[in-house]
């Protein structure tokens, strides 16, 4: 196969892959959820006109719709997180990431949870016979000592307690924020001063509007939706369409539930020692999707107390931190089916960046490393091209000799390849072997929050977004054009020659919307390839000159 055809095939692969990826995100088939192993009833809801959703306790029927009540909002601030908690139910109704800006240079912290414009909140509570969140009169309104809490300088953690007492049972809900961390410990202490045993069950859920616009395109497809993990399935997406079509019902040891968006993740992680139930629910009346968990029922004897807890995470997709919080949570950094290539490339990129302290320079360095390691393939590719170019006159003679007799033409070409020791696939195969690395790097640049708003220099202020002046795509196209000039066309097909001439234009247009970090990689890769081509062709010419002199 000729190299030009190989390049056309590779381009088609890239376009097909991205089109398929976007189609899969928009039209993914619905996965039928596995039924819960327990014989408990399906989580049902108590819904008011506002669309509130409270799961039913295990083995119990749904409670009566609750009366609407209102609480206040308190603010809890650490060095990296600002949370707003509604005292009604103790739900987190807003979360801002102080170390991340909404837009580069705006100075506005990145909002993740919000009720402004659309709904995205993190809810948790206690259901069951004595669970205050299952009360038909309304969810509990907790009391607090202050309206705002901040991490004090010199302190490593901040603990905020909310309390509520009903029927001689006191419920203390506490949030613990640790300096520099995005995970929050959400604990419940139940103090039973009544004369009967108290039965409660912890739940946590994420509720989000499904009509949120995500900055996604064919060139930069991103996912916004739910995901979960079980003991059998470490990571599984469950998008809004899945939730609308079928309620998830999973029973698992440990596990977690999450809502994902580009670069960021919000998750509830229950105890890893209990058998938890994972569920979803779609609220038709206001277009909201819910994904949550329930821990097992717990009984607190009269005159005693007990505690139950879970972890809430809202922050960047930091693989190191996520892996420590729960098994499989780091997989929310989704590299797709090429993860086995993307992972080592990511760690190599991090290692290099720690040395050069510039993400653009790190991309250039990793390009040099990759191209150096792949030099044997490149040499094979261009050596094969040189040999194919050399036998073009003989192939043209065969075509004139055999005309339209394809069978004889094929046999004659095979004999020619064998005699000249030419592998017709030698120019195409190395290109195909390089494509997985390109696609793996594409997902590294797409999924790595470390590259968000990362500056390179001059006009490139954000390697995760497109070049604002399209200079890099143009340079990349020019480098492709130069490669074509250095590589004389071997095909005699006029149509194929025209397509190859338009290939740099096509790729330039194609790369206009790619992240500038990826375009930088491709441009530097082309520059290195041009240097390698000159070295390889010069070496071939010298070898031929020596062979001629030896014959003389």
Coordinates of C-alpha atoms in Angstrom, one line a residue, residues 15 48 172 258-259 262 270 300 344 367 378 407 409 416 419 483 533:
X15 CA -12.4 11.8 11.6
X48 CA -43.7 17.9 46.4
X172 CA -25.9 16.3 64.8
X258 CA -20.9 10.9 40.8
X259 CA -21.8 13.6 38.4
X262 CA -15.3 18.6 31.8
X270 CA -20.4 5.9 51.3
X300 CA -29.8 2.9 68.0
X344 CA 1.9 6.4 31.1
X367 CA 6.9 15.0 21.6
X378 CA 9.7 6.3 10.9
X407 CA -4.6 -10.7 -12.2
X409 CA -0.6 -7.2 -13.1
X416 CA 8.7 -7.1 -8.5
X419 CA 12.9 -9.0 -6.4
X483 CA 6.6 17.3 4.2
X533 CA 13.2 12.6 6.7

